[in-house]
């Protein structure tokens, strides 16, 4: 047993049934498979119970009962996480907010939305769009992931270069602490310098400090016109110059700046419908760039003109401009081949961040080191370079017998001299806990432990995750 004894567990579950009703407390076969694992592919594990509270008050009562008994609780969202943060053990109680979903309010004057944590990202986006706004957050798992999970992981995604991470979308937050106390900071104001910004503690804390129940999110003006280009670039220095010249001209109208190294690009191209590169020759690097202007302006001509100037200046070697939505989708399909990774290989995934100017050098160093250590390895590099985020995937099938942990340690060790981080966006969860000290100093870890102990003294919230 990791937490309460089995007798205590039975008593806790009975108390929870009394407080929430049978419908909100599932055990045994009544627990759906979705609650047993996430997208990491971790072996499925049935928790002792699954709680499905329908209100902040029910979450508060659940946690008060569990805290009293020292019973571990694992918050669960849409289970699309890539770090194992939502995986519950056999004697944990999982708590999902799937039944606490919906939009409580859209305030056009403040340009804010109050959203319940169990709402899927897609539903929140649709509600924003129906009200004439756009949400600053978007990612591939939008149909399944929940706002609570997005905030708990400080998700990044497709619009970070334009709107920042999940953290930047939040003005107010409601959280239930381990004790059952409700910490409500549901402000709509941009400016609020009244002591510590408590909400930021919980965003990115992966369910270890409190359960997020509602949030006040910023709404942005819609960006209707998207112009997409795939360009072949001479090398990493040219990539950085191109990024800076686009930013100087268009600011945050640049909606995506995705760099693919040839191994990744060739793999992605082979999986698309045409199965061949749109370029007649091979190139050192490829950039998928999107200009996403405001609905009222169409700067497509200006965007393409800047790319033409870069071509003349030799920064860009070749370019393909999407002429239609279908063209743009075809270009994005190459970059989104990552969805196929689990089916086509045994992916050992890295989601690291480094200063933008050093990413090119790191890729060269990392690739050379991998080739020296495991000559048969197949590795794929791409990154949201505008967000200083690099993804590396090593195919475990290409290095049979090598444990994933050995590959993790090998790559993470190379990050330290670059001041890099072991997680840019997916979080630490279960998978990267051992590697947190690669990115955080002993003093930082001690401060994190002190905060955890202050907010969750019995350690019931998501034990074994993050720290
Ligand atoms: C196809 C695909 C594409 C993805 N693309 C991206 C991407 O571009 N960028 C990115 O950052 N991530 C991406 N992810 C990862 C994942 O979607 C995000 O981390 C997402 O934010 C997780 O949300 P979720 O609701 O599924 O959370 P879960 O996986 O259920 O949980 C994640 C963590 O949050 C905690 N948690 C969940 N709900 C709450 C709550 N209400 N209160 C407190 N803690 C809670 C859990 O305990 C766990 O630690 C992708 C995943 C997939 C499968």
Coordinates of C-alpha atoms and ligand atoms in Angstrom, one line a residue:
X1 CA 0.0 0.0 0.0
X2 CA 1.3 3.5 -0.9
X3 CA -1.2 5.4 1.2
X4 CA -4.0 4.4 3.5
X5 CA -4.5 0.7 4.5
X6 CA -7.1 -1.3 2.7
X7 CA -9.6 -1.0 5.6
X8 CA -9.1 2.8 5.6
X9 CA -9.5 2.8 1.8
X10 CA -12.9 1.0 2.1
X11 CA -14.0 3.5 4.8
X12 CA -12.9 6.5 2.7
X13 CA -14.8 5.1 -0.4
X14 CA -17.9 4.6 1.8
X15 CA -17.6 8.2 3.1
X16 CA -17.2 9.5 -0.4
X17 CA -20.3 7.6 -1.6
X18 CA -22.2 9.2 1.3
X19 CA -21.0 12.7 0.4
X20 CA -21.2 12.6 -3.4
X21 CA -23.7 9.7 -4.1
X22 CA -23.0 6.4 -5.9
X23 CA -23.1 7.9 -9.4
X24 CA -20.0 10.0 -8.6
X25 CA -18.0 7.2 -7.1
X26 CA -17.0 4.4 -9.5
X27 CA -15.1 1.3 -8.5
X28 CA -14.0 -2.0 -10.1
X29 CA -15.4 -2.7 -13.6
X30 CA -17.4 0.6 -13.5
X31 CA -14.1 2.5 -13.9
X32 CA -13.6 3.2 -17.7
X33 CA -10.4 2.2 -19.4
X34 CA -9.7 5.9 -20.1
X35 CA -8.9 6.4 -16.4
X36 CA -6.3 3.7 -16.4
X37 CA -3.5 5.2 -18.5
X38 CA -2.6 8.2 -20.7
X39 CA -0.8 8.8 -24.0
X40 CA 2.6 7.7 -22.6
X41 CA 1.6 4.1 -23.2
X42 CA 2.2 3.2 -19.6
X43 CA 0.7 -0.2 -18.6
X44 CA -2.9 0.4 -17.6
X45 CA -3.6 0.5 -13.9
X46 CA -7.1 0.5 -12.3
X47 CA -7.3 2.9 -9.4
X48 CA -9.2 2.0 -6.2
X49 CA -12.0 4.4 -7.2
X50 CA -12.8 7.1 -9.7
X51 CA -14.5 10.2 -8.4
X52 CA -16.6 12.3 -10.7
X53 CA -17.7 15.4 -8.8
X54 CA -20.0 17.9 -10.5
X55 CA -19.1 21.1 -8.6
X56 CA -16.3 22.9 -6.8
X57 CA -18.1 22.1 -3.5
X58 CA -18.1 18.3 -4.3
X59 CA -14.4 18.5 -5.1
X60 CA -13.8 20.3 -1.8
X61 CA -15.8 17.6 0.2
X62 CA -13.9 14.8 -1.6
X63 CA -10.5 16.2 -0.7
X64 CA -11.5 16.9 2.9
X65 CA -12.5 13.3 3.3
X66 CA -9.3 12.0 1.6
X67 CA -7.0 14.4 3.5
X68 CA -8.5 13.4 6.8
X69 CA -7.5 9.7 6.0
X70 CA -4.2 10.5 4.3
X71 CA -5.6 8.9 1.1
X72 CA -3.7 9.7 -2.1
X73 CA -5.8 11.4 -4.9
X74 CA -4.7 11.7 -8.5
X75 CA -6.4 14.5 -10.5
X76 CA -7.2 13.4 -14.1
X77 CA -8.2 15.5 -17.1
X78 CA -8.5 14.2 -20.6
X79 CA -5.6 11.7 -20.1
X80 CA -3.7 13.1 -23.1
X81 CA -0.7 13.9 -21.0
X82 CA 2.8 12.8 -22.3
X83 CA 4.6 12.7 -18.9
X84 CA 2.5 10.2 -17.0
X85 CA 1.2 12.8 -14.5
X86 CA -2.4 11.5 -14.4
X87 CA -1.6 7.8 -14.0
X88 CA -3.0 6.5 -10.7
X89 CA -1.7 3.4 -8.8
X90 CA -4.0 0.6 -7.6
X91 CA -4.6 2.1 -4.2
X92 CA -4.9 5.7 -5.3
X93 CA -8.3 7.4 -5.8
X94 CA -8.5 9.2 -9.2
X95 CA -10.6 12.4 -9.5
X96 CA -11.9 13.5 -12.8
X97 CA -13.7 16.8 -13.5
X98 CA -15.3 15.4 -16.7
X99 CA -18.8 16.0 -15.2
X100 CA -17.9 19.6 -14.2
X101 CA -17.7 21.0 -17.7
X102 CA -19.1 24.1 -19.5
X103 CA -18.7 27.9 -19.8
X104 CA -20.1 29.9 -16.9
X105 CA -19.7 33.3 -18.5
X106 CA -18.3 35.2 -21.5
X107 CA -17.7 38.9 -20.7
X108 CA -17.2 40.8 -23.9
X109 CA -16.2 44.0 -22.1
X110 CA -13.3 42.4 -20.3
X111 CA -12.7 39.9 -23.1
X112 CA -12.7 37.0 -20.7
X113 CA -14.3 33.6 -20.3
X114 CA -15.1 31.7 -17.1
X115 CA -14.6 28.1 -17.9
X116 CA -15.0 24.9 -15.7
X117 CA -11.9 22.7 -15.5
X118 CA -13.6 19.6 -17.1
X119 CA -14.4 21.5 -20.4
X120 CA -12.5 20.2 -23.4
X121 CA -10.2 22.7 -25.0
X122 CA -12.2 22.3 -28.2
X123 CA -15.5 23.2 -26.5
X124 CA -13.8 26.3 -24.9
X125 CA -12.4 27.3 -28.4
X126 CA -15.8 26.8 -30.0
X127 CA -17.6 29.0 -27.3
X128 CA -14.9 31.7 -27.7
X129 CA -15.4 31.6 -31.5
X130 CA -19.2 31.8 -31.3
X131 CA -18.8 34.9 -29.2
X132 CA -16.5 36.5 -31.8
X133 CA -13.2 35.9 -30.0
X134 CA -10.3 33.4 -30.2
X135 CA -8.6 31.5 -27.4
X136 CA -4.9 31.8 -27.3
X137 CA -4.4 28.1 -26.7
X138 CA -4.4 25.3 -29.3
X139 CA -2.9 21.8 -29.5
X140 CA -3.4 18.6 -31.3
X141 CA -5.2 16.9 -28.5
X142 CA -7.9 19.7 -28.4
X143 CA -10.9 17.3 -28.7
X144 CA -9.9 15.3 -25.6
X145 CA -7.7 17.4 -23.3
X146 CA -9.4 19.5 -20.7
X147 CA -8.8 23.1 -19.5
X148 CA -7.9 21.8 -16.1
X149 CA -5.2 19.5 -17.6
X150 CA -4.0 22.3 -19.9
X151 CA -3.5 24.6 -17.0
X152 CA -2.1 21.9 -14.7
X153 CA 0.6 21.2 -17.3
X154 CA 1.0 24.8 -18.5
X155 CA 0.5 23.4 -22.0
X156 CA 2.2 25.0 -24.9
X157 CA 1.0 24.1 -28.4
X158 CA 0.6 25.7 -31.7
X159 CA 0.1 29.4 -30.8
X160 CA 2.8 30.0 -28.2
X161 CA 4.9 32.2 -30.5
X162 CA 1.7 34.4 -30.8
X163 CA -0.1 34.2 -27.4
X164 CA 2.3 32.5 -25.0
X165 CA 1.7 29.3 -23.0
X166 CA -1.4 28.3 -21.0
X167 CA 0.0 30.4 -18.1
X168 CA -0.4 33.5 -20.2
X169 CA -4.1 32.9 -20.9
X170 CA -5.1 33.0 -17.2
X171 CA -6.4 36.0 -15.3
X172 CA -8.1 34.2 -12.5
X173 CA -8.2 30.7 -11.0
X174 CA -10.2 28.6 -8.5
X175 CA -8.4 25.8 -6.9
X176 CA -9.3 23.3 -4.2
X177 CA -6.4 22.6 -1.8
X178 CA -5.7 19.2 -0.3
X179 CA -7.5 20.2 2.9
X180 CA -10.7 20.9 1.0
X181 CA -10.3 24.7 1.3
X182 CA -11.3 26.5 -1.8
X183 CA -8.8 29.1 -2.9
X184 CA -10.7 31.5 -5.2
X185 CA -8.7 34.1 -7.2
X186 CA -11.3 34.5 -10.0
X187 CA -10.3 38.0 -11.0
X188 CA -10.9 39.4 -14.5
X189 CA -8.4 42.2 -14.1
X190 CA -5.1 42.4 -16.0
X191 CA -3.5 44.5 -13.3
X192 CA -3.7 43.2 -9.7
X193 CA -0.6 43.7 -7.6
X194 CA -1.9 42.6 -4.3
X195 CA 0.8 40.3 -2.9
X196 CA 1.8 36.9 -4.3
X197 CA 0.3 35.8 -7.6
X198 CA -1.0 32.5 -6.2
X199 CA -2.6 31.3 -9.4
X200 CA 0.8 30.9 -11.0
X201 CA 1.8 28.4 -8.4
X202 CA -0.9 26.0 -9.5
X203 CA -0.4 26.4 -13.2
X204 CA 2.1 23.9 -14.3
X205 CA 2.1 22.1 -10.9
X206 CA 0.6 18.9 -12.5
X207 CA -2.0 18.3 -9.8
X208 CA 0.5 18.2 -7.0
X209 CA -0.6 21.4 -5.2
X210 CA -4.3 21.6 -5.7
X211 CA -7.2 20.7 -8.0
X212 CA -8.0 23.4 -10.5
X213 CA -11.8 23.7 -10.8
X214 CA -12.5 26.9 -12.8
X215 CA -10.5 29.6 -14.6
X216 CA -10.9 33.1 -16.0
X217 CA -9.3 33.0 -19.4
X218 CA -8.3 35.9 -21.7
X219 CA -10.0 36.1 -25.1
X220 CA -8.3 37.5 -28.1
X221 CA -9.6 39.1 -31.3
X222 CA -10.0 36.3 -33.9
X223 CA -7.2 35.8 -36.4
X224 CA -9.0 34.7 -39.5
X225 CA -6.5 34.9 -42.4
X226 CA -3.8 32.4 -42.2
X227 CA -1.0 32.2 -44.8
X228 CA 1.3 29.2 -44.8
X229 CA 4.7 28.7 -46.4
X230 CA 7.2 25.9 -46.4
X231 CA 10.7 27.2 -47.0
X232 CA 14.1 25.5 -47.4
X233 CA 16.8 27.2 -45.4
X234 CA 20.6 27.3 -45.7
X235 CA 21.4 26.5 -42.1
X236 CA 20.5 27.4 -38.5
X237 CA 22.0 30.9 -38.6
X238 CA 19.7 31.7 -41.5
X239 CA 16.8 30.3 -39.6
X240 CA 17.4 32.7 -36.7
X241 CA 17.9 35.7 -39.1
X242 CA 14.6 34.8 -40.9
X243 CA 12.7 34.5 -37.5
X244 CA 14.0 37.9 -36.4
X245 CA 13.2 39.6 -39.7
X246 CA 9.7 38.2 -39.7
X247 CA 9.1 39.2 -36.1
X248 CA 10.4 42.7 -36.8
X249 CA 8.0 43.1 -39.6
X250 CA 4.9 41.3 -38.3
X251 CA 5.3 41.0 -34.5
X252 CA 3.0 38.4 -33.1
X253 CA 1.1 38.0 -36.4
X254 CA 3.6 35.2 -37.0
X255 CA 1.5 32.3 -35.8
X256 CA 3.9 29.4 -36.3
X257 CA 7.6 29.0 -36.9
X258 CA 8.4 25.2 -37.0
X259 CA 11.8 24.0 -38.0
X260 CA 12.4 20.5 -39.3
X261 CA 15.8 18.9 -39.7
X262 CA 16.1 16.6 -42.8
X263 CA 15.7 13.3 -41.0
X264 CA 12.4 14.5 -39.6
X265 CA 11.3 16.2 -42.8
X266 CA 12.0 13.1 -45.0
X267 CA 10.1 10.9 -42.5
X268 CA 7.2 13.3 -42.5
X269 CA 7.1 13.6 -46.3
X270 CA 7.2 9.8 -46.7
X271 CA 3.9 9.6 -44.7
X272 CA 2.0 12.3 -46.6
X273 CA -0.4 11.5 -49.4
X274 CA 2.1 12.6 -52.1
X275 CA 5.0 10.8 -50.4
X276 CA 7.6 13.1 -52.0
X277 CA 9.2 16.4 -51.1
X278 CA 7.6 19.6 -52.6
X279 CA 11.3 20.7 -53.3
X280 CA 13.3 19.3 -56.2
X281 CA 16.5 19.1 -54.1
X282 CA 17.4 18.3 -50.5
X283 CA 18.2 21.1 -48.1
X284 CA 19.9 21.6 -44.7
X285 CA 16.7 22.7 -42.9
X286 CA 13.0 23.3 -43.5
X287 CA 10.8 25.9 -41.9
X288 CA 7.0 25.8 -41.9
X289 CA 5.8 29.3 -41.3
X290 CA 2.4 30.7 -40.7
X291 CA 1.3 34.3 -40.8
X292 CA -2.0 34.7 -38.9
X293 CA -3.2 38.3 -39.1
X294 CA -6.2 39.8 -37.5
X295 CA -9.5 39.2 -39.3
X296 CA -9.7 42.7 -40.6
X297 CA -6.3 42.9 -42.3
X298 CA -4.9 40.8 -45.1
X299 CA -1.2 41.0 -45.0
X300 CA -0.6 37.9 -47.1
X301 CA 1.0 39.8 -49.9
X302 CA 3.4 41.5 -47.4
X303 CA 4.2 38.2 -45.8
X304 CA 5.1 36.5 -49.1
X305 CA 7.0 39.7 -50.1
X306 CA 9.3 39.3 -47.0
X307 CA 9.9 35.7 -47.9
X308 CA 10.8 36.7 -51.5
X309 CA 13.3 39.3 -50.1
X310 CA 14.8 36.5 -47.9
X311 CA 15.1 34.4 -51.1
X312 CA 16.9 37.2 -52.9
X313 CA 19.2 37.7 -49.9
X314 CA 20.1 34.0 -49.9
X315 CA 18.6 33.3 -46.4
X316 CA 16.0 31.1 -48.0
X317 CA 16.9 28.6 -50.8
X318 CA 13.4 27.7 -52.0
X319 CA 9.8 28.2 -50.9
X320 CA 6.4 26.7 -51.4
X321 CA 3.4 29.0 -50.7
X322 CA 0.0 27.5 -49.8
X323 CA -2.6 28.8 -52.3
X324 CA -5.6 27.2 -50.5
X325 CA -6.6 25.7 -47.1
X326 CA -6.0 22.3 -48.6
X327 CA -2.5 23.3 -49.6
X328 CA -1.8 24.5 -46.1
X329 CA -3.1 21.3 -44.6
X330 CA -0.9 19.3 -46.9
X331 CA 2.2 21.3 -45.7
X332 CA 1.1 20.9 -42.0
X333 CA 0.7 17.1 -42.5
X334 CA 4.5 16.8 -42.9
X335 CA 5.1 18.6 -39.6
X336 CA 2.2 16.7 -37.8
X337 CA 3.6 13.2 -38.7
X338 CA 4.5 13.0 -35.0
X339 CA 1.0 11.6 -34.4
X340 CA 2.2 8.5 -36.3
X341 CA 5.3 8.0 -34.2
X342 CA 3.8 5.5 -31.7
X343 CA 2.5 3.3 -34.6
X344 CA 5.8 3.4 -36.6
X345 CA 8.5 3.2 -34.0
X346 CA 9.3 2.8 -30.3
X347 CA 9.6 6.5 -29.6
X348 CA 11.9 7.8 -26.9
X349 CA 10.6 11.4 -26.9
X350 CA 12.4 14.6 -25.7
X351 CA 10.6 17.9 -25.3
X352 CA 13.5 20.1 -24.3
X353 CA 14.1 23.9 -24.4
X354 CA 17.2 25.8 -25.0
X355 CA 18.1 29.5 -25.8
X356 CA 17.0 30.0 -29.4
X357 CA 20.5 30.9 -30.6
X358 CA 22.0 27.6 -29.3
X359 CA 19.5 25.1 -30.7
X360 CA 21.3 24.6 -34.0
X361 CA 24.6 23.8 -32.2
X362 CA 22.9 21.6 -29.7
X363 CA 21.3 19.5 -32.5
X364 CA 24.7 19.0 -34.2
X365 CA 26.3 18.0 -30.9
X366 CA 23.5 15.8 -29.8
X367 CA 23.3 14.0 -33.1
X368 CA 27.0 13.4 -33.3
X369 CA 27.0 12.1 -29.7
X370 CA 24.1 9.7 -30.4
X371 CA 25.8 8.4 -33.6
X372 CA 29.0 7.8 -31.7
X373 CA 27.3 6.0 -28.7
X374 CA 24.7 4.1 -30.7
X375 CA 25.8 4.0 -34.4
X376 CA 22.5 2.3 -35.5
X377 CA 20.3 4.9 -33.9
X378 CA 17.6 6.6 -36.0
X379 CA 16.7 10.1 -34.6
X380 CA 14.4 12.8 -35.6
X381 CA 14.7 16.5 -34.8
X382 CA 12.1 19.3 -35.1
X383 CA 11.2 22.3 -33.0
X384 CA 8.9 25.2 -32.3
X385 CA 12.0 27.4 -32.6
X386 CA 10.2 30.7 -32.0
X387 CA 9.3 29.2 -28.5
X388 CA 12.9 27.9 -27.9
X389 CA 11.4 24.4 -27.9
X390 CA 13.2 21.4 -29.5
X391 CA 11.7 17.9 -29.9
X392 CA 14.0 15.0 -30.4
X393 CA 12.7 11.4 -30.9
X394 CA 15.0 8.4 -30.9
X395 CA 13.5 5.2 -32.3
X396 CA 14.1 2.6 -29.6
X397 CA 13.7 -0.2 -32.3
X398 CA 16.9 1.2 -33.9
X399 CA 18.9 0.5 -30.7
X400 CA 17.6 -2.8 -29.5
X401 CA 18.4 -3.7 -25.9
X402 CA 19.0 -0.1 -24.9
X403 CA 16.8 1.0 -22.0
X404 CA 14.8 4.2 -22.6
X405 CA 16.2 5.5 -19.3
X406 CA 19.8 5.2 -20.7
X407 CA 18.8 7.3 -23.7
X408 CA 17.0 9.9 -21.5
X409 CA 20.0 10.3 -19.2
X410 CA 22.4 10.5 -22.2
X411 CA 20.6 13.3 -23.9
X412 CA 19.6 15.2 -20.7
X413 CA 23.2 15.3 -19.6
X414 CA 24.1 17.2 -22.8
X415 CA 21.6 19.9 -22.0
X416 CA 23.2 21.3 -18.9
X417 CA 26.1 23.2 -20.5
X418 CA 23.5 25.0 -22.7
X419 CA 21.3 26.1 -19.8
X420 CA 18.5 23.9 -21.2
X421 CA 15.4 22.5 -19.6
X422 CA 14.3 18.8 -19.6
X423 CA 10.7 19.8 -20.3
X424 CA 9.6 22.7 -22.5
X425 CA 5.9 21.9 -22.4
X426 CA 4.8 18.3 -21.5
X427 CA 5.8 18.6 -17.8
X428 CA 7.7 16.3 -15.5
X429 CA 4.9 13.9 -14.2
X430 CA 6.2 10.4 -13.6
X431 CA 8.5 10.0 -16.6
X432 CA 10.9 12.9 -16.0
X433 CA 11.0 13.1 -12.2
X434 CA 14.5 11.6 -12.0
X435 CA 15.7 14.2 -14.4
X436 CA 14.3 17.3 -12.7
X437 CA 17.7 18.0 -11.1
X438 CA 19.2 18.4 -14.6
X439 CA 17.2 21.6 -14.9
X440 CA 16.7 22.8 -11.3
X441 CA 19.2 23.7 -8.6
X442 CA 19.1 22.1 -5.2
X443 CA 17.9 25.4 -3.8
X444 CA 15.0 25.5 -6.3
X445 CA 14.1 21.9 -5.5
X446 CA 14.1 22.7 -1.8
X447 CA 11.8 25.7 -2.4
X448 CA 9.4 23.5 -4.4
X449 CA 9.4 20.9 -1.6
X450 CA 8.7 23.6 1.0
X451 CA 5.7 24.9 -1.1
X452 CA 4.4 21.3 -1.5
X453 CA 4.7 20.7 2.3
X454 CA 2.9 24.0 3.1
X455 CA -0.1 23.4 0.8
X456 CA -0.4 19.6 1.1
X457 CA 1.2 18.6 4.4
X458 CA 0.0 15.0 4.2
X459 CA 1.3 14.6 0.6
X460 CA -2.1 13.3 -0.7
X461 CA -2.1 15.1 -4.0
X462 CA -0.6 13.2 -6.9
X463 CA 2.2 11.6 -4.8
X464 CA 5.3 10.5 -6.7
X465 CA 4.8 13.0 -9.4
X466 CA 7.1 16.0 -10.3
X467 CA 9.1 16.2 -7.0
Ligands
LIG1 C1 -1.9 14.4 -30.0 C2 -1.3 15.1 -28.9 C3 -0.8 16.4 -29.1 C4 -0.3 17.1 -28.0 N1 0.2 18.4 -28.3 C5 0.7 19.1 -27.3 C6 1.3 20.4 -27.5 O1 1.4 20.8 -28.6 N2 1.7 21.1 -26.4 C7 1.6 20.6 -25.1 O2 2.0 21.3 -24.2 N3 1.1 19.4 -24.9 C8 0.7 18.6 -25.9 N4 0.2 17.4 -25.7 C9 0.1 16.9 -24.3 C10 -1.2 17.0 -23.6 O3 -2.3 17.1 -24.5 C11 -1.2 18.3 -22.7 O4 -0.3 18.1 -21.7 C12 -2.6 18.6 -22.1 O5 -2.5 19.9 -21.5 C13 -3.0 17.6 -21.0 O6 -4.4 17.8 -20.7 P1 -5.3 16.6 -20.2 O7 -6.7 17.2 -19.8 O8 -5.3 15.5 -21.1 O9 -4.6 16.3 -18.8 P2 -4.2 14.8 -18.2 O10 -3.3 14.1 -19.2 O11 -5.4 14.1 -17.8 O12 -3.4 15.3 -16.9 C14 -2.1 16.0 -17.1 C15 -1.7 16.4 -15.7 O13 -2.5 17.4 -15.2 C16 -3.1 17.0 -13.9 N5 -4.5 17.5 -13.9 C17 -5.5 17.2 -14.8 N6 -6.6 17.9 -14.6 C18 -6.3 18.6 -13.4 C19 -7.0 19.6 -12.6 N7 -8.3 19.9 -12.9 N8 -6.4 20.1 -11.6 C20 -5.2 19.8 -11.2 N9 -4.4 18.9 -11.9 C21 -5.0 18.4 -13.0 C22 -2.9 15.5 -13.9 O14 -2.8 15.1 -12.5 C23 -1.6 15.3 -14.6 O15 -0.5 15.6 -13.8 C24 -0.3 16.6 -26.7 C25 -0.9 15.3 -26.5 C26 -1.4 14.6 -27.6 C27 -1.9 13.3 -27.3

